[in-house]
Amino acid sequence: MPARKELHQAGVAGRKAERLGTKRVTAFQKAGQLIPPEDQEPVPDLEAQAQTVEVAGNGRGSGSEESDESSVEFHF
């Protein structure tokens, strides 16, 4: 449970950072200035990434086996 709480807090912090970044970009656009590169990249959603990893890990045994999808080779 503590890990879930940490992920939730990270998600809250990420959304807050995204809102602040959006406000900064809007201010630069209104002022007619170029948007700095650090404000052009979206803030990653750590909570969603953790849920994706959690879902991908469920139901696949111990998780130590590699999927066939990751090692498919095409020969022409």
PDB file of C-alpha atoms in Angstrom:
ATOM      1  CA  MET A   1       0.000   0.000   0.000  1.00  0.00           C
ATOM      2  CA  PRO A   2       2.761   2.551   0.658  1.00  0.00           C
ATOM      3  CA  ALA A   3       3.994   2.144  -2.921  1.00  0.00           C
ATOM      4  CA  ARG A   4       0.534   2.893  -4.254  1.00  0.00           C
ATOM      5  CA  LYS A   5       0.360   6.040  -2.107  1.00  0.00           C
ATOM      6  CA  GLU A   6       3.773   7.152  -3.395  1.00  0.00           C
ATOM      7  CA  LEU A   7       2.640   6.607  -6.978  1.00  0.00           C
ATOM      8  CA  HIS A   8      -0.512   8.603  -6.324  1.00  0.00           C
ATOM      9  CA  GLN A   9       1.513  11.460  -4.851  1.00  0.00           C
ATOM     10  CA  ALA A  10       3.880  11.328  -7.834  1.00  0.00           C
ATOM     11  CA  GLY A  11       0.867  11.528 -10.137  1.00  0.00           C
ATOM     12  CA  VAL A  12      -0.504  14.531  -8.256  1.00  0.00           C
ATOM     13  CA  ALA A  13       2.884  16.260  -8.465  1.00  0.00           C
ATOM     14  CA  GLY A  14       3.118  15.439 -12.176  1.00  0.00           C
ATOM     15  CA  ARG A  15      -0.310  16.890 -12.913  1.00  0.00           C
ATOM     16  CA  LYS A  16       0.600  20.024 -10.963  1.00  0.00           C
ATOM     17  CA  ALA A  17       3.822  20.361 -12.974  1.00  0.00           C
ATOM     18  CA  GLU A  18       1.850  19.879 -16.197  1.00  0.00           C
ATOM     19  CA  ARG A  19      -0.590  22.659 -15.243  1.00  0.00           C
ATOM     20  CA  LEU A  20       2.273  25.018 -14.403  1.00  0.00           C
ATOM     21  CA  GLY A  21       3.997  24.153 -17.685  1.00  0.00           C
ATOM     22  CA  THR A  22       0.801  24.845 -19.608  1.00  0.00           C
ATOM     23  CA  LYS A  23       0.503  28.242 -17.918  1.00  0.00           C
ATOM     24  CA  ARG A  24       4.129  29.044 -18.798  1.00  0.00           C
ATOM     25  CA  VAL A  25       3.613  28.089 -22.451  1.00  0.00           C
ATOM     26  CA  THR A  26       0.448  30.191 -22.619  1.00  0.00           C
ATOM     27  CA  ALA A  27       2.295  33.172 -21.131  1.00  0.00           C
ATOM     28  CA  PHE A  28       5.133  32.827 -23.668  1.00  0.00           C
ATOM     29  CA  GLN A  29       2.639  32.576 -26.532  1.00  0.00           C
ATOM     30  CA  LYS A  30       0.710  35.660 -25.376  1.00  0.00           C
ATOM     31  CA  ALA A  31       3.973  37.602 -25.100  1.00  0.00           C
ATOM     32  CA  GLY A  32       4.965  36.489 -28.606  1.00  0.00           C
ATOM     33  CA  GLN A  33       8.142  34.807 -27.355  1.00  0.00           C
ATOM     34  CA  LEU A  34       9.644  31.463 -28.298  1.00  0.00           C
ATOM     35  CA  ILE A  35       8.821  28.568 -25.988  1.00  0.00           C
ATOM     36  CA  PRO A  36      11.935  27.193 -24.232  1.00  0.00           C
ATOM     37  CA  PRO A  37      12.784  23.546 -25.068  1.00  0.00           C
ATOM     38  CA  GLU A  38      12.237  22.399 -21.469  1.00  0.00           C
ATOM     39  CA  ASP A  39       8.640  23.640 -21.680  1.00  0.00           C
ATOM     40  CA  GLN A  40       7.972  21.849 -24.981  1.00  0.00           C
ATOM     41  CA  GLU A  41       8.276  18.344 -23.526  1.00  0.00           C
ATOM     42  CA  PRO A  42       5.272  16.918 -21.642  1.00  0.00           C
ATOM     43  CA  VAL A  43       5.643  15.840 -18.029  1.00  0.00           C
ATOM     44  CA  PRO A  44       5.526  12.015 -17.879  1.00  0.00           C
ATOM     45  CA  ASP A  45       2.592  10.500 -15.981  1.00  0.00           C
ATOM     46  CA  LEU A  46       4.368   8.230 -13.489  1.00  0.00           C
ATOM     47  CA  GLU A  47       1.099   6.885 -12.099  1.00  0.00           C
ATOM     48  CA  ALA A  48      -0.111   5.719 -15.521  1.00  0.00           C
ATOM     49  CA  GLN A  49       3.282   4.217 -16.376  1.00  0.00           C
ATOM     50  CA  ALA A  50       3.298   2.216 -13.144  1.00  0.00           C
ATOM     51  CA  GLN A  51      -0.209   0.904 -13.840  1.00  0.00           C
ATOM     52  CA  THR A  52       0.866  -0.153 -17.339  1.00  0.00           C
ATOM     53  CA  VAL A  53       3.835  -2.049 -15.926  1.00  0.00           C
ATOM     54  CA  GLU A  54       1.617  -3.606 -13.253  1.00  0.00           C
ATOM     55  CA  VAL A  55      -0.966  -4.769 -15.809  1.00  0.00           C
ATOM     56  CA  ALA A  56       1.720  -6.098 -18.169  1.00  0.00           C
ATOM     57  CA  GLY A  57       3.251  -8.152 -15.364  1.00  0.00           C
ATOM     58  CA  ASN A  58       0.017  -9.852 -14.269  1.00  0.00           C
ATOM     59  CA  GLY A  59      -0.872 -13.306 -15.536  1.00  0.00           C
ATOM     60  CA  ARG A  60       2.450 -14.117 -17.158  1.00  0.00           C
ATOM     61  CA  GLY A  61       3.915 -16.509 -14.615  1.00  0.00           C
ATOM     62  CA  SER A  62       7.014 -15.395 -12.753  1.00  0.00           C
ATOM     63  CA  GLY A  63       7.787 -12.713 -15.308  1.00  0.00           C
ATOM     64  CA  SER A  64      11.267 -14.075 -15.972  1.00  0.00           C
ATOM     65  CA  GLU A  65      10.335 -15.507 -19.366  1.00  0.00           C
ATOM     66  CA  GLU A  66      10.745 -13.321 -22.417  1.00  0.00           C
ATOM     67  CA  SER A  67       7.840 -12.760 -24.739  1.00  0.00           C
ATOM     68  CA  ASP A  68       8.083 -14.044 -28.312  1.00  0.00           C
ATOM     69  CA  GLU A  69       6.897 -10.633 -29.500  1.00  0.00           C
ATOM     70  CA  SER A  70      10.087  -8.948 -28.352  1.00  0.00           C
ATOM     71  CA  SER A  71      12.372 -11.317 -30.274  1.00  0.00           C
ATOM     72  CA  VAL A  72      10.596 -11.599 -33.626  1.00  0.00           C
ATOM     73  CA  GLU A  73      12.979 -11.260 -36.564  1.00  0.00           C
ATOM     74  CA  PHE A  74      12.009 -10.585 -40.157  1.00  0.00           C
ATOM     75  CA  HIS A  75      14.215 -11.892 -42.972  1.00  0.00           C
ATOM     76  CA  PHE A  76      13.676 -10.766 -46.539  1.00  0.00           C
TER      77      PHE A  76
END
